[in-house]
Amino acid sequence: MLLNLPKAVKPIGVRFLSGARAACVGVDVYPSHFASLLKECKAILLHMSHLMPDVFVGNALIDAYGKCGLMENAVKVFNMMEFKDVVSWNAMVAGYSQSGNFKAAFELFKNIRKENIPLDVVTWTAIIAGYSQRGCSHEALNVFRQMIFSGSLPNCVTIISVLSACASLGAFSQGMEIHAYSLKNCLLTLDNDFGGEDEDLMVYNALIDMYSKCRSFKAARSIFDDIPLEERNVVTWTVMIGGHAQYGDSNDALKLFVEMISEPYGVAPNAYTISCILMACAHLAAIRIGKQIHAYVLCHHRYDLSAYFVANCLIDMYSKCGDVDTDRHVFDSMSQKSAISWTSMMIGYGMHGRGSEALDIFDKMRKAGFVPDDITFLVVLYACSYCGMVDQGLSYFDSMSADYGLTPRAEHYACAIDLLARFGRLDKAWKTVKDMPMEPTAVVWVALLSACRVHSNVELAEHALNKLVEMNAENDGSYTLISNIYATAGRWKDVARIRHLMKKSGIKKRPGCSWVHGQKGTASFFVGDRSHPLSPQIYALLESLIDRIKAMGYVPETNFALHDVDEEEKNNLLVEHSEKLALAYGLLTTFPGCPIRITKNLRVCGDCHSAFTYISKIVDHEIVVRDPSRFHHFKNEYNHVLRGGAMWIVDQEKGKGKM
DNA sequence: CTAGGGTTAG
């Protein structure tokens, strides 16, 4: 019995346990690692613990077991303890709450009252934190309300948990209320005196995170900017960087990252920071920076433990930057892959039109023991859809319910309908829409509408657009599509009517914008952009290129241009498309042999696609274009046309409107 | 000894 041990041993027991916990929980070790360490603790403690454990050791044990999800053991210890204090109860509540057993947590909650132990702020906070960490944000906010009504005063820890719940809900006004509440109740000092007050900084970090997840960057940024450089810790930087990367401008995220690691107050990024910055690189297709980050991760061993997350982000970054082979390299080097690793790899292959490799990954994933779920199937269907594998796609669609007992959701139907419609089977697509067991979603109608653009079906297009308008889901993209469909059918009055409608309702066509990484940094171009200093050279180069490819058989596809201008004007408008300008800039500023990677905010236009195919035959560069949904590779030959024409149809698909 | 901030695919 510990109570009878020599005095010196008791503190060692406590220290050992809490030290082990701190070492494991505080430093990003998986609970399973801690569990094995705990076994050793148990060996020391339990051979004498058929008798009652001392309250301190008992509490530490409850905590430790709770953290490992071993609540049965925690209960045993709890019941064995003759003297329990409020900490014992709180540790139990926290254990249940964190393992998601809220029923048991509340049961204890009631018992605490029965036993006349005062409910304290830690008990409340443990419940709130449990809800918040498990994504039950509404419940967390409800318990917080009850807490306030009951007269308990929250402290910083409570506020941090509640702010985190608001952040994941995007609950701006409630978050702001809590901000105000903390100021009013002196939970936050106003004087910007951060002098070593760790808790204050944590609240500020939670506030920055909350405001940026509510897309209120001004508020987030002003809190961030008010924190002196030397006081910001790695979380302060990470929430601000992550906020910009996920909800704002990724360029800002990159700028902040550079500031973060700059002397004299440089802060070392951790795995969270790296994940966020890789996300920003993925959004911007900033492959050079992404590669530098990759190198940084390889050089610093401290990322090993959490390489799991970082590697998944690397896969995503490389595939969105157009380098799917490096992607595969990272993937293969992972010793432990999660379902996310596998799906990311499939998405990567799919986006690059390498469908059979995507399906190969799907096979290997199943062989590795992962049972496909509805998300896996969604990804497989996307891959089939991107790569024009109609029959395989449909058979997977059938297989998911027949062989795996999964019920297709509206998204799955949307994929299947997209697949059918784009490849000319509009009738079957339409039948599938009518047979859907649920209301078709906007995505379904957009898929149909886009297919009508390719297959010139005015009637079905009108129907789809009406549905979109009914559900308030129409946007510049859908109007542009229908307008193009009318134009192709020669129905100019309808074109004019749509234009007028767009003007009246204030819907503006988003301008196309492309950017490219030249030798001297990134340059971006809008349609008809002449603001770049190299513009004269860019336009001159384009003109000569177009002349040369015309001689090779290129015919400008003027139906991608506006319809109320004459033919010559149409040709000029086509030349000014942002992706052509970006290509010319890339050619002017990149060494021969280097790939030119262009990113565009809207779908690549059909004429540009055709022009690039010819141009890639006469320049010594591979051209890789990324648009919002996929990659187009052009490499010295008619690759994509040879691929059964599938990619070609795919490319015309959603017109120019969809982002 | 109990409660607390930030990350990945669709």
XYZ file of C-alpha atoms (C1' of nucleotides) in Angstrom:
669
model
C 0.000 0.000 0.000
C 1.379 3.322 -1.004
C 0.217 4.964 2.160
C 2.632 2.793 4.032
C 5.557 3.376 1.765
C 8.442 5.416 3.043
C 7.664 9.093 2.568
C 10.198 9.602 -0.163
C 8.487 7.171 -2.503
C 5.124 8.883 -2.681
C 6.227 12.000 -4.476
C 8.225 9.862 -6.838
C 5.090 7.938 -7.756
C 3.237 11.137 -8.527
C 6.155 12.700 -10.256
C 6.762 9.594 -12.302
C 3.210 9.433 -13.501
C 2.763 13.092 -14.220
C 6.204 13.246 -15.767
C 5.327 10.366 -18.061
C 2.059 12.028 -18.956
C 3.681 15.368 -19.639
C 6.349 13.706 -21.724
C 3.761 11.872 -23.793
C 0.731 14.126 -23.937
C 2.608 17.383 -24.149
C 4.984 16.370 -26.903
C 2.652 14.958 -29.538
C 3.044 11.290 -28.762
C 0.258 8.981 -29.750
C -1.856 7.718 -26.830
C -0.776 4.174 -27.656
C 2.828 5.058 -26.845
C 1.718 6.451 -23.548
C -0.307 3.331 -22.854
C 2.797 1.167 -23.080
C 4.676 3.498 -20.755
C 1.745 3.312 -18.422
C 2.098 -0.429 -18.267
C 5.495 0.082 -16.698
C 4.056 2.507 -14.176
C 1.427 -0.045 -13.401
C 4.044 -2.696 -12.827
C 5.570 -0.523 -10.155
C 2.372 0.696 -8.594
C -0.129 -2.102 -8.915
C 1.753 -4.943 -7.313
C 1.046 -3.173 -4.091
C -2.236 -1.566 -4.987
C -4.639 -4.296 -4.001
C -4.716 -1.904 -1.090
C -5.875 1.653 -1.330
C -3.929 4.175 -3.353
C -3.139 7.530 -1.872
C -5.287 10.374 -3.183
C -2.507 12.036 -5.156
C -1.272 8.868 -6.826
C -4.858 7.762 -7.387
C -5.713 11.036 -9.121
C -2.634 10.822 -11.283
C -3.550 7.259 -12.239
C -7.149 8.200 -13.100
C -5.817 10.989 -15.252
C -3.302 8.723 -16.940
C -5.824 5.977 -17.651
C -8.360 8.515 -18.873
C -5.835 9.987 -21.291
C -5.270 6.527 -22.769
C -8.975 5.860 -23.100
C -8.761 3.083 -20.499
C -11.743 4.208 -18.472
C -12.427 0.751 -16.977
C -9.081 0.950 -15.227
C -9.757 4.516 -14.135
C -13.040 3.365 -12.593
C -11.222 0.603 -10.705
C -8.767 3.063 -9.223
C -11.563 5.522 -8.443
C -13.558 2.871 -6.587
C -10.520 1.700 -4.682
C -9.784 5.132 -3.319
C -11.041 5.662 0.186
C -10.385 9.385 0.186
C -11.441 11.199 -2.945
C -11.265 14.910 -3.514
C -12.701 17.230 -6.131
C -9.723 16.485 -8.360
C -10.550 12.778 -8.411
C -14.069 13.558 -9.596
C -12.870 16.062 -12.144
C -10.328 13.648 -13.527
C -13.102 11.089 -13.988
C -15.428 13.606 -15.643
C -12.604 14.683 -17.932
C -11.767 11.082 -18.804
C -15.336 10.282 -19.829
C -15.799 13.568 -21.583
C -12.661 13.205 -23.670
C -13.518 9.683 -24.702
C -16.896 10.916 -25.883
C -18.936 9.171 -23.196
C -20.946 12.236 -22.281
C -23.696 10.228 -20.665
C -21.293 8.830 -18.080
C -19.713 12.251 -17.637
C -23.083 13.811 -16.808
C -23.936 10.917 -14.487
C -20.842 11.799 -12.465
C -21.797 15.435 -12.722
C -25.038 14.640 -10.901
C -23.276 12.519 -8.316
C -20.896 15.324 -7.532
C -23.898 17.389 -6.440
C -25.283 14.492 -4.413
C -22.004 14.067 -2.590
C -22.106 17.752 -1.732
C -18.863 18.378 -3.464
C -18.990 21.851 -4.942
C -19.040 21.823 -8.737
C -16.075 23.880 -9.633
C -14.939 25.625 -12.751
C -12.760 22.653 -13.699
C -15.711 20.273 -13.760
C -17.671 22.557 -16.056
C -14.660 23.183 -18.208
C -13.883 19.497 -18.537
C -17.342 18.908 -19.997
C -17.131 21.899 -22.306
C -13.672 20.919 -23.506
C -14.770 17.343 -24.141
C -17.637 18.511 -26.336
C -15.504 21.035 -28.113
C -12.690 18.587 -28.895
C -15.056 16.025 -30.276
C -16.718 18.452 -32.620
C -19.929 18.846 -30.601
C -19.603 22.614 -30.637
C -23.259 23.425 -30.110
C -23.321 21.280 -26.997
C -20.188 22.974 -25.727
C -21.826 26.370 -26.086
C -24.975 25.102 -24.362
C -23.063 23.841 -21.339
C -21.224 27.152 -21.211
C -24.571 28.929 -21.045
C -25.731 26.632 -18.230
C -22.510 27.326 -16.421
C -23.041 31.076 -16.555
C -26.689 30.694 -15.437
C -25.641 28.548 -12.505
C -23.471 31.366 -11.286
C -20.100 29.707 -11.842
C -17.411 31.996 -13.133
C -15.440 30.766 -16.117
C -11.696 31.249 -16.193
C -9.196 31.492 -19.036
C -9.249 27.763 -19.671
C -13.034 27.789 -20.064
C -12.871 30.749 -22.409
C -10.263 29.049 -24.564
C -12.432 25.940 -24.961
C -15.533 27.932 -25.766
C -13.689 30.071 -28.304
C -12.484 26.916 -29.985
C -16.088 25.747 -30.266
C -17.093 29.091 -31.792
C -14.182 28.830 -34.213
C -15.264 25.482 -35.570
C -18.845 26.691 -35.918
C -17.796 29.942 -37.527
C -20.036 31.566 -34.896
C -18.891 35.144 -35.218
C -21.356 36.965 -32.999
C -21.135 34.438 -30.174
C -17.367 34.542 -30.421
C -17.456 38.303 -30.193
C -19.746 38.122 -27.164
C -17.275 35.865 -25.439
C -14.458 38.218 -26.365
C -16.405 41.075 -24.767
C -17.289 38.925 -21.757
C -13.639 38.117 -21.099
C -12.666 41.761 -21.267
C -15.497 42.763 -18.960
C -14.692 40.103 -16.420
C -10.986 40.796 -16.420
C -10.122 37.437 -17.934
C -8.023 39.305 -20.419
C -5.803 42.214 -19.654
C -6.292 45.189 -21.902
C -2.942 46.841 -21.525
C -1.071 44.571 -23.917
C 1.206 43.565 -21.125
C 2.122 40.106 -22.171
C 5.020 39.952 -19.752
C 5.224 36.227 -19.334
C 1.475 35.770 -18.894
C 1.146 32.483 -20.682
C -2.596 32.178 -20.157
C -3.313 35.561 -21.658
C -1.403 34.684 -24.775
C -3.366 31.470 -25.101
C -6.639 33.387 -24.971
C -5.345 35.796 -27.586
C -4.325 32.872 -29.771
C -7.785 31.357 -29.408
C -9.320 34.723 -30.318
C -7.175 35.069 -33.430
C -8.166 31.585 -34.478
C -11.841 32.227 -33.805
C -11.884 35.498 -35.755
C -10.034 34.104 -38.725
C -12.231 31.013 -38.898
C -15.199 33.390 -38.915
C -13.461 35.107 -41.847
C -13.072 38.278 -39.892
C -9.478 38.940 -40.801
C -9.459 42.553 -39.715
C -10.296 41.566 -36.154
C -7.897 38.624 -36.183
C -5.118 40.660 -37.662
C -5.491 43.565 -35.281
C -5.187 41.248 -32.284
C -2.216 39.539 -33.921
C -0.486 42.816 -34.778
C -0.931 44.084 -31.229
C 1.038 41.198 -29.808
C 4.688 42.247 -29.707
C 6.968 40.187 -31.934
C 8.971 38.808 -29.053
C 5.835 37.580 -27.295
C 4.334 35.597 -30.165
C 4.749 31.886 -29.811
C 4.498 29.155 -32.416
C 0.725 28.864 -31.973
C 0.215 32.602 -32.427
C 1.993 32.397 -35.766
C 0.356 29.145 -36.770
C -3.242 30.271 -36.196
C -2.632 33.437 -38.176
C -0.859 31.601 -40.992
C -3.438 28.821 -41.011
C -6.260 31.338 -41.008
C -4.936 33.039 -44.113
C -4.109 29.758 -45.808
C -7.541 28.246 -45.256
C -9.927 31.161 -45.307
C -8.089 34.090 -46.806
C -5.222 34.900 -49.099
C -2.492 32.282 -49.205
C 0.026 34.916 -50.268
C -0.427 36.522 -46.865
C 0.222 33.152 -45.263
C 3.543 32.851 -47.096
C 4.550 36.385 -46.141
C 3.786 35.688 -42.494
C 5.782 32.493 -42.596
C 8.848 34.396 -43.749
C 8.333 36.939 -40.949
C 7.915 34.114 -38.481
C 11.299 32.569 -39.134
C 13.130 35.884 -39.471
C 15.634 37.006 -36.886
C 15.888 38.296 -34.261
C 12.647 36.872 -32.884
C 12.429 33.858 -35.154
C 10.155 31.086 -33.942
C 10.727 27.508 -35.097
C 7.742 26.186 -37.034
C 6.319 22.889 -35.890
C 4.282 20.224 -37.683
C 1.096 22.316 -37.437
C 2.812 25.294 -39.011
C 4.301 23.153 -41.763
C 0.900 21.668 -42.582
C -0.606 25.129 -42.873
C 2.150 26.505 -45.035
C 1.991 23.482 -47.339
C -1.712 24.149 -47.750
C -0.927 27.700 -48.799
C 1.613 26.400 -51.351
C -0.995 23.988 -52.689
C -3.530 26.784 -53.185
C -1.049 28.973 -54.997
C 0.615 26.125 -56.886
C 3.833 27.546 -55.451
C 5.936 24.481 -56.086
C 9.309 26.090 -55.444
C 8.392 27.173 -51.958
C 6.703 23.841 -51.398
C 9.903 22.046 -52.297
C 11.884 24.220 -49.913
C 9.483 23.330 -47.133
C 9.842 19.669 -48.038
C 13.632 19.973 -47.781
C 13.258 21.755 -44.451
C 11.142 18.907 -43.100
C 13.686 16.336 -44.259
C 16.531 18.212 -42.559
C 14.806 18.567 -39.227
C 14.268 15.392 -37.331
C 11.800 16.912 -34.976
C 9.090 16.457 -37.567
C 9.411 12.687 -37.520
C 6.779 12.038 -34.912
C 4.078 13.889 -36.734
C 5.258 13.115 -40.233
C 1.895 11.516 -40.736
C 0.104 14.836 -41.038
C 2.951 16.568 -42.774
C 3.339 13.800 -45.371
C -0.352 13.914 -46.204
C -0.076 17.640 -46.764
C 3.011 17.097 -48.916
C 1.087 14.688 -51.126
C -1.680 17.204 -51.510
C 0.784 20.014 -52.208
C 2.715 18.131 -54.885
C -0.377 16.969 -56.700
C -1.907 20.443 -56.673
C 1.397 21.888 -57.877
C 1.413 19.530 -60.823
C 4.220 17.194 -59.787
C 2.389 13.939 -59.355
C 5.537 11.818 -59.624
C 7.243 13.401 -56.623
C 3.902 12.955 -55.003
C 4.108 9.226 -55.541
C 7.636 9.252 -54.181
C 6.480 10.836 -50.902
C 3.571 8.442 -50.774
C 5.770 5.374 -51.248
C 8.208 6.535 -48.591
C 5.521 6.737 -45.914
C 5.883 3.864 -43.502
C 2.379 4.318 -42.196
C -0.376 5.475 -44.498
C -3.781 6.686 -43.433
C -6.957 6.583 -45.491
C -6.280 10.234 -46.226
C -2.880 9.395 -47.724
C -4.464 6.887 -50.079
C -7.330 9.144 -51.133
C -5.001 12.108 -51.631
C -2.852 10.005 -53.928
C -5.903 8.907 -55.910
C -7.099 12.481 -56.234
C -3.631 13.431 -57.443
C -3.613 10.847 -60.229
C -7.204 11.665 -61.109
C -6.534 15.386 -61.466
C -3.661 14.674 -63.813
C -5.711 12.450 -66.063
C -3.888 9.308 -64.978
C -6.966 7.272 -64.277
C -5.563 3.780 -64.438
C -2.934 4.674 -61.849
C -5.664 6.083 -59.634
C -7.581 2.828 -59.858
C -4.375 0.924 -59.183
C -4.020 2.876 -55.926
C -7.614 2.015 -55.112
C -6.788 -1.679 -55.557
C -3.688 -1.456 -53.390
C -5.599 0.451 -50.756
C -8.110 -2.356 -50.444
C -5.326 -4.929 -50.382
C -3.654 -2.975 -47.585
C -6.752 -3.644 -45.529
C -8.662 -0.381 -45.863
C -12.375 -0.959 -46.375
C -13.585 1.674 -48.827
C -16.187 4.032 -47.403
C -18.432 6.484 -49.189
C -15.666 9.060 -49.397
C -13.294 6.590 -51.017
C -15.922 5.888 -53.635
C -16.516 9.563 -54.200
C -12.819 9.971 -54.934
C -12.807 6.960 -57.257
C -15.802 8.341 -59.128
C -14.105 11.721 -59.454
C -11.025 10.042 -60.869
C -13.125 8.139 -63.427
C -14.946 11.304 -64.283
C -11.752 13.364 -64.763
C -10.224 10.686 -66.922
C -13.217 9.797 -69.009
C -13.498 6.226 -67.749
C -17.255 6.023 -68.120
C -17.810 2.290 -67.852
C -15.462 1.747 -64.927
C -17.034 4.683 -63.138
C -20.524 3.331 -63.556
C -19.529 -0.111 -62.418
C -17.940 1.343 -59.269
C -21.099 3.346 -58.704
C -23.112 0.122 -58.790
C -20.552 -1.776 -56.764
C -20.603 0.604 -53.823
C -24.123 -0.376 -52.871
C -24.095 -3.933 -54.235
C -20.761 -5.078 -52.797
C -20.130 -2.716 -49.910
C -23.630 -1.926 -48.674
C -23.025 1.816 -48.961
C -25.898 4.125 -49.837
C -24.874 6.614 -52.516
C -25.305 10.185 -51.394
C -26.315 13.087 -53.618
C -22.622 13.734 -54.319
C -22.190 10.236 -55.698
C -25.177 10.708 -57.953
C -23.768 14.023 -59.087
C -20.539 12.277 -60.084
C -22.302 9.520 -61.979
C -24.575 12.000 -63.740
C -21.616 14.181 -64.627
C -19.840 11.155 -66.032
C -22.811 10.097 -68.158
C -23.751 13.538 -69.344
C -20.328 14.706 -70.369
C -19.712 11.676 -72.472
C -22.813 12.095 -74.491
C -25.250 9.889 -72.654
C -27.573 12.733 -71.791
C -30.649 10.533 -71.897
C -29.338 8.123 -69.325
C -28.057 11.029 -67.235
C -31.484 12.628 -67.274
C -33.086 9.326 -66.320
C -30.673 8.979 -63.398
C -31.588 12.467 -62.189
C -35.255 11.524 -62.228
C -34.542 8.246 -60.411
C -32.553 9.854 -57.606
C -34.001 8.880 -54.231
C -33.323 12.392 -52.939
C -33.771 15.912 -54.291
C -31.064 16.649 -56.878
C -28.562 19.154 -55.513
C -27.144 22.182 -57.275
C -24.039 20.193 -58.237
C -26.233 17.791 -60.219
C -27.839 20.604 -62.194
C -24.492 22.234 -62.846
C -23.182 18.927 -64.173
C -26.124 18.648 -66.543
C -25.849 22.256 -67.619
C -22.149 21.865 -68.403
C -22.776 18.744 -70.407
C -25.405 20.622 -72.415
C -22.708 23.110 -73.359
C -20.720 20.320 -74.965
C -23.646 18.554 -76.536
C -25.701 21.633 -77.449
C -28.926 20.671 -75.765
C -30.815 23.900 -75.217
C -33.943 22.416 -73.728
C -32.282 20.431 -70.972
C -29.952 23.337 -70.258
C -32.893 25.662 -69.712
C -34.454 23.163 -67.365
C -31.243 22.827 -65.352
C -30.798 26.590 -65.136
C -34.372 27.066 -63.941
C -33.759 24.536 -61.206
C -30.592 26.366 -60.167
C -32.468 29.668 -60.064
C -35.219 28.023 -57.981
C -32.688 26.977 -55.394
C -30.846 30.320 -55.515
C -27.709 28.545 -56.643
C -27.181 30.320 -59.944
C -23.986 32.296 -60.430
C -21.919 33.946 -63.126
C -20.773 30.515 -64.268
C -24.231 29.128 -64.916
C -25.299 32.271 -66.795
C -22.158 32.222 -68.890
C -22.829 28.598 -69.749
C -26.413 29.151 -70.841
C -25.407 32.219 -72.781
C -22.780 30.189 -74.652
C -25.301 27.441 -75.308
C -27.764 29.937 -76.801
C -24.985 31.462 -78.857
C -23.927 28.139 -80.300
C -27.548 27.533 -81.260
C -27.655 30.953 -82.897
C -30.305 32.246 -80.499
C -28.959 35.759 -80.161
C -32.087 37.223 -78.618
C -31.745 34.812 -75.723
C -28.079 35.690 -75.380
C -29.047 39.331 -75.060
C -31.782 38.455 -72.589
C -29.307 36.624 -70.325
C -26.832 39.499 -70.522
C -29.557 41.887 -69.516
C -30.588 39.583 -66.669
C -27.038 39.437 -65.392
C -26.712 43.203 -65.506
C -30.017 43.680 -63.722
C -29.239 41.226 -60.944
C -25.703 42.526 -60.536
C -24.069 39.203 -61.389
C -20.741 39.880 -63.027
C -18.659 37.385 -64.907
C -15.508 36.846 -62.932
C -12.485 37.880 -64.928
C -10.109 35.091 -65.881
C -6.741 35.299 -64.211
C -3.660 33.141 -64.755
C -0.320 33.126 -63.033
C 2.977 31.514 -63.823
C 6.256 31.040 -62.008
C 8.982 32.567 -64.160
C 12.669 32.731 -63.275
C 12.138 36.045 -61.522
C 9.138 35.205 -59.409
C 5.450 34.878 -60.106
C 3.582 36.992 -62.620
C -0.193 37.102 -62.938
C -2.335 38.223 -65.847
C -5.956 39.144 -66.372
C -7.700 38.969 -69.726
C -6.204 41.554 -72.047
C -3.714 42.569 -69.390
C -1.098 45.064 -70.574
C 0.156 46.175 -67.213
C 3.241 43.969 -67.162
C 6.502 45.674 -68.177
C 7.175 42.865 -70.645
C 3.771 43.299 -72.329
C 5.143 44.406 -75.719
C 7.355 41.328 -75.903
C 4.549 39.086 -74.626
C 2.083 40.218 -77.285
C 4.718 40.103 -80.015
C 5.704 36.573 -79.073
C 2.082 35.431 -78.979
C 1.404 36.897 -82.384
C 4.323 35.111 -83.964
C 3.461 31.840 -82.212
C -0.125 31.997 -83.427
C 1.057 32.644 -86.971
C 3.336 29.638 -86.803
C 0.751 27.237 -85.417
C -1.835 28.434 -87.905
C 0.533 27.220 -90.572
C 0.532 23.858 -88.781
C -3.240 23.591 -88.913
C -4.455 25.453 -85.815
C -7.810 27.100 -86.356
C -8.924 29.638 -83.735
C -12.166 28.486 -82.181
C -14.002 31.713 -82.161
C -17.105 30.362 -80.495
C -15.179 30.654 -77.242
C -15.083 34.406 -77.696
C -17.885 36.894 -77.248
C -20.522 36.742 -79.933
C -21.349 40.296 -80.742
C -18.045 41.183 -82.370
C -16.736 40.505 -85.851
C -14.409 37.618 -86.689
C -11.183 39.602 -86.624
C -12.009 41.090 -83.281
C -12.820 37.606 -81.988
C -9.347 36.414 -82.923
C -7.822 39.261 -80.995
C -9.945 38.557 -77.957
C -8.790 34.957 -78.009
C -5.147 36.008 -78.142
C -5.671 38.042 -75.009
C -6.884 35.178 -72.832
C -4.999 35.203 -69.562
C -3.564 31.703 -69.955
C -2.014 32.626 -73.315
C -0.423 35.718 -71.799
C 0.935 33.650 -68.937
C 2.362 31.111 -71.360
C 4.136 33.798 -73.370
C 5.591 35.271 -70.186
C 6.724 31.800 -69.137
C 8.394 31.233 -72.483
C 10.172 34.572 -72.246
C 11.497 34.013 -68.756
C 12.144 30.286 -68.440
C 15.176 28.357 -69.654
C 14.534 25.854 -72.433
C 13.807 22.385 -71.120
C 12.149 23.618 -67.926
C 8.460 22.924 -67.527
C 6.153 25.943 -67.513
C 3.459 25.687 -64.871
C 0.439 27.900 -65.270
C -2.448 28.202 -62.845
C -5.812 29.659 -63.772
C -8.750 30.692 -61.604
C -11.379 29.581 -64.152
C -11.590 26.572 -66.427
C -9.145 26.594 -69.330
C -10.883 27.625 -72.512
C -11.137 25.220 -75.414
C -9.306 27.452 -77.831
C -6.374 27.911 -75.477
C -6.255 24.173 -75.006
C -6.038 23.643 -78.722
C -3.431 26.392 -79.170
C -1.272 24.999 -76.357
C -1.340 21.567 -77.958
C 0.206 23.035 -81.111
C 2.587 25.350 -79.288
C 3.980 22.495 -77.205
C 5.170 20.969 -80.478
C 7.344 23.931 -81.340
C 8.765 24.959 -77.963
C 11.177 23.070 -75.786
C 9.037 23.116 -72.664
C 6.506 20.885 -71.110
C 3.432 23.009 -70.394
C 1.335 22.181 -67.345
C -1.871 24.113 -66.774
C -3.830 23.800 -63.566
C -7.421 25.011 -63.455
C -9.889 24.772 -60.572
C -10.537 21.101 -61.057
C -7.722 19.450 -62.947
C -4.403 19.561 -64.740
C -3.698 19.667 -68.448
C -0.332 18.430 -69.634
C 1.106 19.419 -73.011
C 4.317 17.737 -73.975
C 5.646 17.913 -77.531
C 2.904 15.701 -78.881
C -0.801 15.351 -79.186
C -1.031 13.366 -75.982
C -4.495 14.324 -75.007
C -6.066 14.006 -78.388
C -4.586 10.560 -78.793
C -6.163 9.505 -75.536
C -9.359 8.569 -77.347
C -10.382 12.201 -77.468
C -11.634 11.889 -73.929
C -9.599 14.717 -72.417
C -10.649 16.962 -75.217
C -14.289 16.556 -74.419
C -13.538 16.910 -70.742
C -11.833 20.201 -71.348
C -14.732 21.852 -73.018
C -16.994 20.641 -70.321
C -17.872 23.356 -67.891
C -17.332 26.237 -70.261
C -15.445 29.117 -68.813
C -17.643 30.066 -65.935
C -17.068 27.651 -63.141
C -14.485 28.379 -60.504
C -2.962 15.507 -8.978
C -8.077 17.603 -12.502
C -9.961 21.508 -17.318
C -7.133 24.791 -22.092
C -5.089 27.388 -28.051
C -3.190 25.633 -33.891
C -2.883 20.808 -38.959
C -4.448 16.808 -43.778
C -8.163 14.240 -48.628
C -13.657 15.127 -50.819
